[in-house]
Structures are given as C-alpha cells and as structure tokens.
C-alpha cells in the first residue's frame, strides 16, 4: 500500500520563518512519501523508496544536508544508505537544491531483515550545516513496521518434500535367453553338432530351470526366427527359409514337450537376410567392404544387389567364407520373467532374517510402511548390512528432517554425500538455516533429484523472486507453493493450492488467514487463524506481531 503525504502550510510557514535567521527548519512526514508503507520484506531484505521534497526557501544557499534513513526497533536500529544535498552556493558534487523553488528527490534504502523489525518505525535523520556551522534538524518518522510474509518460507520449509533415492526393486524382471542353430548351405536339417553348442545347451537349461522353479520364473513364450542368406534365387531362398523355420520350430516343440512346459511358439522366417548381411559386412575386415556397403545403398532390388556384389569376385569369395555362413541360421529366444518376493514375503523375511534380503528389497521394505519408527529401523538395518549403499543414509536424513532434527539429518547426509537427492536435501537444510548461497551451491549438484523444482521454488522465495518461484512450484501443492502464489499476488491459485495441500497443518491455516487478509475477507481470515492457533498455540504470538494479519488478529480478539 502506498501512503502519500502533502506539504503542509505549517511546514511552509516554519520554513519561511527560519529562512530569515540562517537556520534550517524542521521537516515533517508531510514532506515525504514512502513506498511501500508499511514496509515489506522482499526475500531477506526490507527495501524502501523514499520520495522527498525540500520546501520553497528552505535550502539555504550555503547549506549541506545529509538525509539518513534509520529503521528503528526494540533494542536496535538498521541504518540505510544516506543521500546528501547542497545549496546553490556550495561547491560540491551532491544534488543542488534551489533556495527559491525547493526541490524533489528520490532515495533508495535497503535493510537486511531481522525478526525484531516486525515492530519497527522508519525514521529519517539529518546531518546538516550552513556554511561551517552545524545545525539540528529533528528526525522525522515516515513509515511504520514491516510486513514479513516472505519470511514464512522458513516455516513452510519444515513441511517441504524431501528427495528419495529410490530403490531398484522390481517385482518382475523381463529376461531373454537366446540360442542359434546354423545350417549348411541350401539345407534345412538341424545337425546334431549344432545341438551341442553352448547357446543351445543354455537354451535347454533355462527351460528346465523355469520348469523347476515356477514360483520365481515364469515363461512367456518362445520365438523362432529363421533366415536364408541373400545369395541364390529369391524363390529358392523363400522356401529354404520357411523349411528352416519348420525344423527349428519342431526342435523347440520337442524340447517344450520334454520339459513339460506349455507356451506359445511364435515362428517366422526371412527369405533373404540383407539387414544381417549389411551388419556383418560393416563389422568385418573384408578389404572391399566399403564398396559392398555402397552397392547395398545404391541398389534396392535383391537380384541386382547380388549380381553387383558377385562382380566383385575377390570380395565375394571373402563373403562366401566369412559372412554368408553366419546368415544361414535360426534364432531361438526364450522370453521369461524373474519374479521377486511379494510384499508379504518381504515383510516376513525382514522379521525373520533381514540379511537374506537384497539392498533393493530392504529399501523397498521401507516404502511398505508409513510408521516413521519402523522406517527408521529398516533404513538403519540397511546401513548395517550394506554400509556402502548411500540411499539408506539419505532415507534416515529424510526422516530426521521431517522430525525437525536438522543435526541428525546433516550427519546422515554426510554418509550419503554424492547422491543428487542428498544434495537436494542438504539444500533444504541450508535454506532453513538461512544459508541461501550455500543452498544454491548444493542445488546445483542436484539437477536429477525428484524435488529439484520444489527446492528451487523455495530458494527463489528466499531470493525475493516470487514469479519464478510460483513457476517452479507449478503442479506442486505445498505450503511453500501457496506462499509463492500469495507473494506473487495470484490469490486464486493460492486458494486452490491451500485447499489441495495433503496433510494440511497449522501453517496451512495460517497462510489461509494471510490470504484472506489480502483479499479483504476478514471473517474467513478469523476462522482460518483460529484453526491455526488451535493446532499450534505458538502461532498466536506470531500473529500478534504480523502486520499482514493486523485486522484479522484484532477481529479475532474482539
């Protein structure tokens, strides 16, 4: 709110009277306009713009006046940047003020905020002389108090969302087991020698393992993909690839029957495997491979491609020996899942012997309960069994932060150092301690943390960048998000956010009262403030000193 003062007739008369005797008269609040009034914090500062006027025939031609802003509060004061003005006959570099017509001026003041400033008064004091003689100009009170709504961020931070270093537990993990059967040129018979290869033996083994442990392993299907190399006639290759598909599929069906497994066998064939051909050529050491690859790119017709490559007689002999045999094949793929423990099984195993759980299962176990003591016990156990894993330490820090135990949180984060989530949580702690620069440095190392935008929003509030803060909080329903919207004067959005805060607390109601005060809804504000104080009696003392709630608090106590 802007308060405007007008030059009073009394002040002008006094100035005229004193102009005759070589003295400088008193100035009054009418000579000054202060914006904002009351003063208001922006981040951690209290800025003020002071518009002043020296009346006509006030500034003696040999006078020098220094105006000094002072924000006075119980037990101390803060002094702002002074501004000096001079009369017309003074030789100097300060702003010259005409004796006859007077003069206007603008000066800026900025005071680092302290909580005592909630009950304060802004005064202007003067250091003045006329010629070599010092003269006294009485101090003038020009504004009352400081609205410190932005400072509520140091309270809303208590309910900020901390960053979780997620567990990697997966109930089901999809796996594949591949095998390859190679064929002789122009043949589709599965040779006994091919069935003794390592890949085929592993294929059979995984089928047997699945049959033996159907609780932990689940078979989805088996795929068969058969191919013919891209040499020879297309019609012949098509039939050949189809026959290879048939022989490979029969082999798979026989193995499923032997292991007594029932699943779909999805079989297909590719008549001429040009893609595989190109891949193998590119990876080979064939002398003319670049020429061959250019042929593949230039000619799309399969027969034309083959003829052009055969024209490279030396290269084609290398292809026939090194590449083409690798393409006469069938690929067998077992698609299956590794099934982890159920929630109940994890709980039971934790109770019986936690050491039998993997670190991922232990960290996941902590997500199965909302009880803080139980979660703390699980994280502690994880640090004992897996001391090199930093995620459990970060979990302990989160719990300590939620309890307001910042010392324990900091100690745990030392053990979690290096995690982006740990840096984000350390930034929250630094903010709560008023270390804005430290928080910014830590947040720069937390770009991938899940709560990065939320921490950044709180940091922007502390910096006084309310529009950016509101943008950072987009989609986040917290007390801090609502505070940013209130400070950004987006009252509709603030009301919606406050209504959507999960686990709303006393500070949520307090912010509703602040919002109601700003929108002139006194009755609603009284109701919200009463609810806040009923949940946290300490908020009564805060409200009694909060200029933003002056009207609301007065109505509450009627």
Coordinates of C-alpha atoms in Angstrom, one line a residue:
X1 CA 0.0 0.0 0.0
X2 CA 1.4 3.5 -0.9
X3 CA 1.0 6.3 1.5
X4 CA 1.1 9.9 0.2
X5 CA 1.8 13.0 2.2
X6 CA 1.3 16.6 1.2
X7 CA 3.3 19.6 2.1
X8 CA 1.5 21.3 5.0
X9 CA 1.0 25.0 5.3
X10 CA 2.5 24.9 8.7
X11 CA 5.7 23.3 7.4
X12 CA 6.0 26.0 4.7
X13 CA 5.4 28.7 7.2
X14 CA 8.0 27.3 9.5
X15 CA 10.5 27.1 6.7
X16 CA 9.8 30.7 5.7
X17 CA 10.3 31.8 9.3
X18 CA 13.6 30.1 9.8
X19 CA 14.9 31.2 6.4
X20 CA 15.4 34.7 7.9
X21 CA 17.7 33.7 10.7
X22 CA 20.2 31.4 8.9
X23 CA 18.8 28.2 10.4
X24 CA 17.2 25.2 8.7
X25 CA 13.7 24.5 9.9
X26 CA 12.2 21.2 10.9
X27 CA 10.7 18.9 8.3
X28 CA 7.6 16.8 8.8
X29 CA 6.2 13.5 7.4
X30 CA 4.2 15.6 5.0
X31 CA 7.4 16.2 3.1
X32 CA 7.9 12.5 2.3
X33 CA 6.3 9.6 0.5
X34 CA 7.5 6.1 1.3
X35 CA 6.8 3.1 -0.9
X36 CA 5.7 0.6 0.3
X37 CA 4.1 1.7 3.5
X38 CA 4.1 -0.3 5.7
X39 CA 7.4 -1.7 4.6
X40 CA 7.6 -5.2 3.3
X41 CA 10.3 -7.9 3.1
X42 CA 11.5 -9.0 -0.3
X43 CA 13.4 -12.2 0.3
X44 CA 15.6 -11.4 3.3
X45 CA 15.7 -7.6 2.7
X46 CA 13.5 -4.7 3.5
X47 CA 13.6 -2.2 0.6
X48 CA 12.1 1.2 0.6
X49 CA 11.8 4.0 -1.9
X50 CA 11.6 7.5 -0.3
X51 CA 10.3 10.5 -2.3
X52 CA 11.2 13.7 -0.5
X53 CA 10.7 17.4 -1.1
X54 CA 12.6 20.4 0.3
X55 CA 10.1 23.3 0.5
X56 CA 10.5 26.7 -1.1
X57 CA 13.0 28.9 0.6
X58 CA 14.2 26.0 2.8
X59 CA 17.6 25.1 1.5
X60 CA 20.0 27.9 2.4
X61 CA 22.4 28.7 -0.4
X62 CA 25.4 27.6 1.8
X63 CA 23.6 24.6 3.4
X64 CA 24.6 20.9 3.1
X65 CA 22.0 18.4 4.3
X66 CA 22.6 14.6 4.5
X67 CA 19.4 12.5 4.9
X68 CA 19.9 9.2 6.7
X69 CA 17.2 6.5 6.8
X70 CA 17.0 4.5 10.0
X71 CA 14.8 1.5 10.7
X72 CA 14.3 1.5 14.5
X73 CA 13.1 -1.4 16.5
X74 CA 13.3 -2.6 20.1
X75 CA 16.9 -3.0 21.0
X76 CA 18.5 -1.6 17.9
X77 CA 18.3 0.0 14.5
X78 CA 19.4 -0.5 10.9
X79 CA 20.9 2.4 9.0
X80 CA 20.4 2.7 5.3
X81 CA 22.4 4.4 2.5
X82 CA 22.4 8.2 3.1
X83 CA 21.9 10.9 0.4
X84 CA 23.4 14.4 0.5
X85 CA 22.0 17.7 -0.9
X86 CA 23.6 21.1 -1.1
X87 CA 22.5 24.7 -1.5
X88 CA 23.2 26.8 -4.6
X89 CA 26.4 28.4 -3.4
X90 CA 28.1 25.2 -2.2
X91 CA 30.9 23.9 -4.3
X92 CA 30.4 20.1 -4.4
X93 CA 29.1 17.1 -6.4
X94 CA 25.9 16.5 -4.5
X95 CA 22.4 17.3 -5.8
X96 CA 21.8 21.0 -5.7
X97 CA 18.5 22.3 -4.3
X98 CA 17.2 25.7 -5.2
X99 CA 16.5 28.1 -2.3
X100 CA 13.7 29.8 -4.1
X101 CA 11.7 26.9 -5.5
X102 CA 12.9 24.0 -3.3
X103 CA 13.4 20.6 -4.9
X104 CA 12.3 16.9 -5.1
X105 CA 14.4 13.9 -4.7
X106 CA 14.2 10.1 -4.6
X107 CA 16.4 7.9 -2.5
X108 CA 16.6 4.1 -2.0
X109 CA 17.0 2.3 1.2
X110 CA 17.5 -1.4 1.9
X111 CA 17.8 -3.1 5.3
X112 CA 18.8 -6.7 6.0
X113 CA 15.7 -8.2 7.7
X114 CA 15.8 -9.3 11.4
X115 CA 12.6 -10.6 13.1
X116 CA 12.7 -7.6 15.5
X117 CA 11.8 -5.4 12.6
X118 CA 8.2 -6.7 12.6
X119 CA 7.6 -3.9 15.2
X120 CA 9.6 -1.1 13.9
X121 CA 9.5 2.5 12.6
X122 CA 11.3 4.1 9.7
X123 CA 12.8 7.5 10.6
X124 CA 14.8 10.0 8.5
X125 CA 17.6 11.6 10.4
X126 CA 19.7 14.6 9.2
X127 CA 23.3 15.7 9.4
X128 CA 23.2 19.4 8.4
X129 CA 25.3 22.6 8.4
X130 CA 25.0 26.1 7.0
X131 CA 28.4 27.3 6.0
X132 CA 30.7 26.0 8.7
X133 CA 28.1 25.9 11.4
X134 CA 26.3 22.6 12.3
X135 CA 22.6 22.9 12.6
X136 CA 20.0 20.5 14.0
X137 CA 17.1 19.1 12.0
X138 CA 14.8 16.9 14.1
X139 CA 14.4 13.3 13.0
X140 CA 11.1 12.6 11.1
X141 CA 9.1 9.4 11.3
X142 CA 7.9 8.4 7.8
X143 CA 6.6 4.8 8.0
X144 CA 5.5 2.1 10.4
X145 CA 6.6 -1.5 10.7
X146 CA 7.5 -4.3 8.3
X147 CA 5.2 -6.9 6.8
X148 CA 7.3 -10.1 6.7
X149 CA 5.2 -12.5 4.8
X150 CA 8.1 -13.7 2.7
X151 CA 9.9 -14.9 5.9
X152 CA 7.2 -17.5 6.4
X153 CA 9.2 -19.6 3.9
X154 CA 11.5 -20.6 6.8
X155 CA 8.4 -22.1 8.4
X156 CA 6.9 -23.6 5.3
X157 CA 10.2 -25.4 4.6
X158 CA 9.5 -27.7 7.5
X159 CA 6.9 -29.5 5.5
X160 CA 8.8 -29.5 2.2
X161 CA 9.0 -32.7 0.3
X162 CA 12.5 -34.2 0.6
X163 CA 14.1 -36.2 -2.2
X164 CA 14.1 -40.0 -2.0
X165 CA 16.9 -42.0 -3.5
X166 CA 14.7 -44.7 -5.0
X167 CA 15.1 -48.4 -4.6
X168 CA 15.6 -50.6 -7.7
X169 CA 13.3 -53.3 -6.6
X170 CA 11.3 -54.9 -9.4
X171 CA 8.6 -57.4 -8.8
X172 CA 9.1 -58.8 -12.3
X173 CA 12.2 -58.6 -14.4
X174 CA 11.9 -59.4 -18.0
X175 CA 14.7 -61.6 -19.4
X176 CA 15.7 -63.4 -22.6
X177 CA 17.8 -66.4 -23.4
X178 CA 19.0 -66.7 -27.0
X179 CA 20.3 -69.6 -28.9
X180 CA 21.4 -70.1 -32.6
X181 CA 21.2 -73.0 -34.9
X182 CA 23.3 -72.8 -38.1
X183 CA 22.6 -74.6 -41.3
X184 CA 24.7 -75.8 -44.2
X185 CA 24.2 -74.1 -47.5
X186 CA 20.9 -74.9 -49.1
X187 CA 19.9 -77.2 -46.3
X188 CA 17.2 -77.0 -43.5
X189 CA 18.2 -80.0 -41.4
X190 CA 19.1 -79.4 -37.8
X191 CA 22.5 -81.0 -37.3
X192 CA 23.5 -82.9 -34.1
X193 CA 26.7 -80.8 -33.9
X194 CA 24.6 -77.6 -33.6
X195 CA 22.6 -79.0 -30.7
X196 CA 25.8 -79.4 -28.7
X197 CA 26.8 -75.7 -28.9
X198 CA 26.8 -73.6 -25.7
X199 CA 24.0 -71.4 -26.7
X200 CA 21.6 -74.3 -27.4
X201 CA 22.6 -76.0 -24.1
X202 CA 21.9 -72.8 -22.2
X203 CA 18.5 -72.6 -24.1
X204 CA 17.6 -76.1 -22.8
X205 CA 18.9 -75.3 -19.3
X206 CA 16.7 -72.2 -18.9
X207 CA 13.6 -74.2 -19.9
X208 CA 14.5 -76.8 -17.3
X209 CA 15.1 -74.0 -14.7
X210 CA 11.7 -72.5 -15.4
X211 CA 10.0 -75.8 -15.0
X212 CA 11.8 -76.5 -11.7
X213 CA 11.1 -73.1 -10.2
X214 CA 7.8 -71.8 -11.4
X215 CA 7.4 -69.7 -8.3
X216 CA 10.4 -67.5 -9.2
X217 CA 10.4 -67.9 -13.0
X218 CA 7.6 -67.5 -15.5
X219 CA 7.7 -68.5 -19.2
X220 CA 6.0 -66.0 -21.5
X221 CA 6.8 -67.5 -25.0
X222 CA 9.5 -68.8 -27.3
X223 CA 10.3 -67.1 -30.6
X224 CA 11.8 -68.7 -33.7
X225 CA 13.3 -66.6 -36.4
X226 CA 14.7 -68.4 -39.4
X227 CA 16.8 -66.9 -42.2
X228 CA 18.4 -67.7 -45.6
X229 CA 21.5 -65.9 -46.8
X230 CA 21.0 -63.4 -49.6
X231 CA 22.7 -65.5 -52.3
X232 CA 20.8 -67.5 -54.8
X233 CA 17.3 -67.1 -56.3
X234 CA 14.7 -65.4 -54.1
X235 CA 12.1 -68.1 -54.8
X236 CA 14.5 -70.8 -53.6
X237 CA 15.6 -68.8 -50.6
X238 CA 12.0 -68.3 -49.6
X239 CA 11.3 -72.0 -49.5
X240 CA 14.6 -72.7 -47.8
X241 CA 14.0 -70.1 -45.0
X242 CA 10.4 -71.5 -44.5
X243 CA 11.8 -75.0 -44.1
X244 CA 14.4 -73.8 -41.6
X245 CA 11.6 -72.2 -39.6
X246 CA 9.8 -75.5 -39.6
X247 CA 12.8 -77.6 -38.5
X248 CA 13.7 -75.1 -35.8
X249 CA 10.1 -74.9 -34.6
X250 CA 9.9 -78.7 -34.4
X251 CA 13.1 -78.8 -32.3
X252 CA 11.6 -76.2 -29.9
X253 CA 8.3 -78.0 -29.6
X254 CA 10.2 -81.2 -28.8
X255 CA 12.1 -79.5 -26.0
X256 CA 9.0 -78.0 -24.5
X257 CA 7.4 -81.4 -24.6
X258 CA 10.4 -83.0 -22.9
X259 CA 10.4 -80.3 -20.1
X260 CA 6.6 -80.5 -19.9
X261 CA 6.2 -76.7 -20.5
X262 CA 3.3 -75.3 -22.4
X263 CA 3.7 -71.9 -24.1
X264 CA 3.2 -70.2 -27.5
X265 CA 5.9 -70.7 -30.1
X266 CA 5.9 -67.6 -32.4
X267 CA 7.8 -68.6 -35.6
X268 CA 8.7 -66.5 -38.6
X269 CA 11.2 -66.5 -41.4
X270 CA 13.1 -64.1 -43.6
X271 CA 13.8 -65.2 -47.2
X272 CA 17.0 -63.1 -47.7
X273 CA 18.6 -61.5 -44.6
X274 CA 20.0 -58.3 -46.2
X275 CA 19.9 -56.5 -42.8
X276 CA 22.0 -59.1 -41.2
X277 CA 24.3 -59.2 -44.2
X278 CA 24.9 -55.4 -44.0
X279 CA 25.5 -55.6 -40.3
X280 CA 28.1 -58.4 -40.6
X281 CA 29.9 -56.7 -43.5
X282 CA 30.1 -53.4 -41.6
X283 CA 31.7 -55.2 -38.7
X284 CA 34.1 -57.3 -40.8
X285 CA 37.7 -56.7 -42.1
X286 CA 36.8 -57.5 -45.7
X287 CA 39.0 -55.5 -48.0
X288 CA 36.2 -54.1 -50.2
X289 CA 33.6 -53.7 -47.5
X290 CA 33.0 -50.0 -48.3
X291 CA 32.3 -50.8 -51.9
X292 CA 29.9 -53.6 -50.8
X293 CA 28.1 -51.2 -48.5
X294 CA 27.8 -48.6 -51.3
X295 CA 26.2 -51.3 -53.5
X296 CA 23.7 -52.1 -50.8
X297 CA 22.7 -48.4 -50.6
X298 CA 22.6 -47.9 -54.4
X299 CA 20.6 -51.0 -55.4
X300 CA 17.3 -52.0 -53.7
X301 CA 16.4 -54.9 -56.0
X302 CA 17.7 -58.1 -54.3
X303 CA 18.8 -59.8 -57.6
X304 CA 20.6 -56.6 -58.8
X305 CA 22.3 -56.3 -55.4
X306 CA 23.5 -59.9 -55.6
X307 CA 24.8 -59.6 -59.1
X308 CA 26.7 -56.4 -58.4
X309 CA 28.4 -58.0 -55.4
X310 CA 29.3 -61.1 -57.3
X311 CA 31.0 -58.9 -59.8
X312 CA 33.5 -58.1 -57.0
X313 CA 35.0 -61.6 -57.4
X314 CA 37.7 -61.4 -54.7
X315 CA 35.3 -59.7 -52.2
X316 CA 32.6 -62.3 -53.0
X317 CA 34.9 -65.1 -52.1
X318 CA 35.6 -63.5 -48.7
X319 CA 31.8 -63.0 -48.2
X320 CA 31.2 -66.7 -49.1
X321 CA 33.7 -67.8 -46.5
X322 CA 33.1 -65.2 -43.6
X323 CA 29.7 -63.7 -43.8
X324 CA 27.2 -65.8 -45.7
X325 CA 27.6 -68.9 -43.5
X326 CA 26.6 -66.8 -40.5
X327 CA 23.3 -65.9 -42.1
X328 CA 22.1 -69.5 -42.7
X329 CA 20.6 -69.8 -39.3
X330 CA 17.6 -69.9 -36.9
X331 CA 17.5 -67.8 -33.7
X332 CA 15.7 -69.2 -30.7
X333 CA 14.6 -66.8 -28.0
X334 CA 13.1 -67.7 -24.6
X335 CA 11.1 -64.8 -23.2
X336 CA 10.6 -65.2 -19.4
X337 CA 10.3 -63.2 -16.2
X338 CA 12.2 -63.4 -12.9
X339 CA 9.5 -62.9 -10.2
X340 CA 10.6 -61.3 -6.9
X341 CA 9.1 -61.7 -3.4
X342 CA 5.7 -60.4 -2.7
X343 CA 5.2 -57.5 -0.2
X344 CA 4.1 -60.1 2.5
X345 CA 7.1 -62.2 1.8
X346 CA 9.5 -59.3 2.1
X347 CA 7.9 -58.3 5.4
X348 CA 8.1 -61.9 6.7
X349 CA 11.8 -62.2 5.6
X350 CA 12.7 -58.9 7.2
X351 CA 11.2 -60.1 10.5
X352 CA 12.8 -63.5 10.3
X353 CA 16.3 -62.6 9.0
X354 CA 16.8 -59.3 7.2
X355 CA 20.2 -60.3 6.0
X356 CA 18.5 -62.6 3.4
X357 CA 17.0 -59.6 1.7
X358 CA 18.9 -57.7 -1.0
X359 CA 19.6 -54.0 -0.6
X360 CA 16.9 -53.3 -3.1
X361 CA 14.4 -55.4 -1.2
X362 CA 15.3 -53.7 2.1
X363 CA 14.9 -50.2 0.6
X364 CA 11.6 -51.3 -0.9
X365 CA 10.5 -52.6 2.5
X366 CA 10.8 -49.1 3.9
X367 CA 8.1 -48.0 1.4
X368 CA 5.6 -50.6 2.7
X369 CA 5.0 -48.7 6.0
X370 CA 4.2 -45.1 6.9
X371 CA 5.3 -45.6 10.5
X372 CA 8.4 -43.3 11.0
X373 CA 9.9 -45.5 13.7
X374 CA 9.6 -48.6 11.6
X375 CA 11.0 -46.9 8.5
X376 CA 14.0 -45.7 10.6
X377 CA 14.6 -49.2 11.8
X378 CA 14.6 -50.6 8.3
X379 CA 17.0 -47.9 7.0
X380 CA 19.3 -48.4 9.9
X381 CA 19.4 -52.1 9.2
X382 CA 20.2 -51.4 5.6
X383 CA 23.1 -49.2 6.6
X384 CA 24.4 -52.1 8.8
X385 CA 24.0 -54.8 6.1
X386 CA 25.0 -52.6 3.1
X387 CA 27.2 -49.8 4.5
X388 CA 28.5 -48.8 1.1
X389 CA 25.0 -48.0 -0.2
X390 CA 24.2 -44.3 0.4
X391 CA 20.5 -44.5 -0.2
X392 CA 19.6 -45.7 3.2
X393 CA 21.5 -42.9 4.8
X394 CA 19.5 -40.4 2.7
X395 CA 16.4 -42.1 4.0
X396 CA 17.5 -41.5 7.6
X397 CA 18.1 -37.9 6.7
X398 CA 14.6 -37.5 5.3
X399 CA 13.1 -38.9 8.5
X400 CA 15.2 -36.6 10.7
X401 CA 14.3 -33.6 8.5
X402 CA 10.6 -34.4 8.9
X403 CA 11.1 -34.5 12.7
X404 CA 12.8 -31.1 12.6
X405 CA 16.1 -32.7 13.8
X406 CA 18.4 -31.0 11.3
X407 CA 21.6 -32.0 13.1
X408 CA 20.8 -35.7 12.7
X409 CA 19.7 -35.0 9.1
X410 CA 23.0 -33.3 8.3
X411 CA 25.0 -36.2 9.9
X412 CA 23.2 -38.8 7.8
X413 CA 23.7 -36.7 4.6
X414 CA 27.4 -36.8 5.2
X415 CA 27.2 -40.6 4.7
X416 CA 25.1 -40.0 1.6
X417 CA 27.4 -37.5 0.0
X418 CA 27.4 -37.6 -3.8
X419 CA 23.8 -38.6 -4.3
X420 CA 21.8 -35.9 -6.2
X421 CA 19.0 -36.5 -3.7
X422 CA 21.4 -35.9 -0.7
X423 CA 22.5 -32.6 -2.2
X424 CA 18.8 -31.5 -2.7
X425 CA 18.0 -32.4 0.9
X426 CA 21.2 -30.6 2.1
X427 CA 20.0 -27.6 0.2
X428 CA 16.7 -27.6 2.1
X429 CA 18.6 -27.7 5.4
X430 CA 20.8 -24.8 4.3
X431 CA 17.7 -22.8 3.4
X432 CA 16.1 -23.5 6.8
X433 CA 19.3 -22.2 8.4
X434 CA 19.2 -19.1 6.3
X435 CA 22.2 -20.0 4.2
X436 CA 20.8 -19.1 0.8
X437 CA 24.1 -19.0 -1.1
X438 CA 25.0 -22.4 0.3
X439 CA 21.6 -23.8 -0.7
X440 CA 22.1 -22.6 -4.2
X441 CA 25.5 -24.2 -4.5
X442 CA 24.1 -27.6 -3.2
X443 CA 21.1 -27.4 -5.5
X444 CA 23.5 -27.0 -8.5
X445 CA 24.6 -30.6 -7.8
X446 CA 21.0 -32.0 -7.5
X447 CA 19.7 -31.5 -11.0
X448 CA 18.2 -35.0 -11.3
X449 CA 16.7 -35.1 -7.8
X450 CA 12.9 -35.6 -7.8
X451 CA 12.2 -32.5 -5.7
X452 CA 14.6 -30.2 -7.6
X453 CA 11.9 -27.8 -8.8
X454 CA 10.4 -27.6 -5.3
X455 CA 13.7 -26.8 -3.6
X456 CA 14.4 -24.2 -6.4
X457 CA 11.0 -22.6 -5.7
X458 CA 11.8 -22.2 -2.0
X459 CA 15.2 -20.8 -3.0
X460 CA 13.5 -18.3 -5.3
X461 CA 11.2 -17.2 -2.4
X462 CA 14.2 -16.6 -0.2
X463 CA 15.8 -14.6 -3.1
X464 CA 12.6 -12.5 -3.5
X465 CA 11.9 -13.8 -7.0
X466 CA 8.2 -14.6 -6.5
X467 CA 7.1 -15.0 -10.1
X468 CA 9.9 -17.5 -10.8
X469 CA 9.1 -19.3 -7.5
X470 CA 5.5 -19.7 -8.5
X471 CA 6.5 -21.2 -11.8
X472 CA 8.9 -23.6 -10.1
X473 CA 6.1 -24.8 -7.9
X474 CA 3.7 -25.5 -10.8
X475 CA 1.8 -28.7 -10.1
X476 CA 3.1 -28.9 -6.5
X477 CA 0.6 -28.5 -3.6
X478 CA 2.6 -27.4 -0.6
X479 CA 2.6 -24.6 1.9
X480 CA 5.6 -23.1 0.2
X481 CA 3.9 -23.2 -3.2
X482 CA 0.9 -21.3 -1.8
X483 CA 3.2 -18.8 -0.2
X484 CA 4.9 -18.1 -3.5
X485 CA 1.5 -17.6 -5.1
X486 CA 0.4 -15.2 -2.4
X487 CA 3.6 -13.2 -2.7
X488 CA 3.1 -13.2 -6.5
X489 CA -0.4 -11.8 -5.9
X490 CA -2.0 -14.8 -7.6
X491 CA -4.7 -15.2 -5.0
X492 CA -7.0 -17.6 -6.9
X493 CA -4.2 -20.1 -7.5
X494 CA -3.1 -19.7 -3.8
X495 CA -6.6 -20.6 -2.6
X496 CA -6.6 -23.7 -4.8
X497 CA -3.2 -24.8 -3.7
X498 CA -4.1 -24.4 0.0
X499 CA -7.2 -26.4 -0.5
X500 CA -5.2 -29.2 -2.1
X501 CA -2.3 -29.4 0.4
X502 CA -2.0 -33.1 1.6
X503 CA -1.7 -33.4 5.4
X504 CA -2.6 -29.8 5.9
X505 CA -1.2 -28.4 9.1
X506 CA -1.4 -25.3 11.3
X507 CA 0.7 -23.3 8.9
X508 CA -1.7 -24.1 6.1
X509 CA -4.4 -22.4 8.1
X510 CA -2.1 -19.5 8.9
X511 CA -1.5 -19.0 5.2
X512 CA -5.2 -19.1 4.6
X513 CA -5.6 -16.3 7.1
X514 CA -2.9 -14.2 5.3
X515 CA -4.6 -14.8 2.0
X516 CA -7.9 -13.7 3.5
X517 CA -6.3 -10.6 4.8
X518 CA -5.0 -9.7 1.4
X519 CA -8.4 -10.3 -0.3
X520 CA -10.4 -8.4 2.4
X521 CA -12.3 -11.5 3.7
X522 CA -12.0 -10.8 7.4
X523 CA -14.5 -13.4 8.7
X524 CA -12.8 -16.1 6.7
X525 CA -9.4 -15.0 7.9
X526 CA -10.5 -15.1 11.5
X527 CA -11.8 -18.6 11.1
X528 CA -8.5 -19.7 9.5
X529 CA -6.4 -18.0 12.1
X530 CA -8.4 -19.6 14.9
X531 CA -7.9 -23.0 13.3
X532 CA -4.1 -22.4 13.0
X533 CA -3.8 -21.3 16.7
X534 CA -5.8 -24.3 17.8
X535 CA -3.3 -26.6 16.1
X536 CA -0.2 -24.7 17.2
X537 CA -0.6 -22.2 20.1
X538 CA 2.8 -20.6 19.2
X539 CA 1.2 -19.1 16.1
X540 CA -0.8 -16.7 18.3
X541 CA 2.4 -14.8 19.3
X542 CA 3.5 -14.8 15.6
X543 CA 0.1 -13.5 14.5
X544 CA 0.1 -10.7 17.2
X545 CA 3.2 -9.2 15.6
X546 CA 2.4 -9.9 12.0
X547 CA 1.3 -6.7 10.3
X548 CA -0.2 -8.7 7.5
X549 CA -2.8 -10.0 10.0
X550 CA -3.3 -6.8 11.9
X551 CA -7.0 -6.5 11.0
X552 CA -7.6 -10.3 11.3
X553 CA -5.9 -10.6 14.7
X554 CA -7.8 -7.6 16.0
X555 CA -11.1 -9.2 14.9
X556 CA -10.1 -12.5 16.5
X557 CA -9.7 -10.9 19.9
X558 CA -12.9 -8.8 19.9

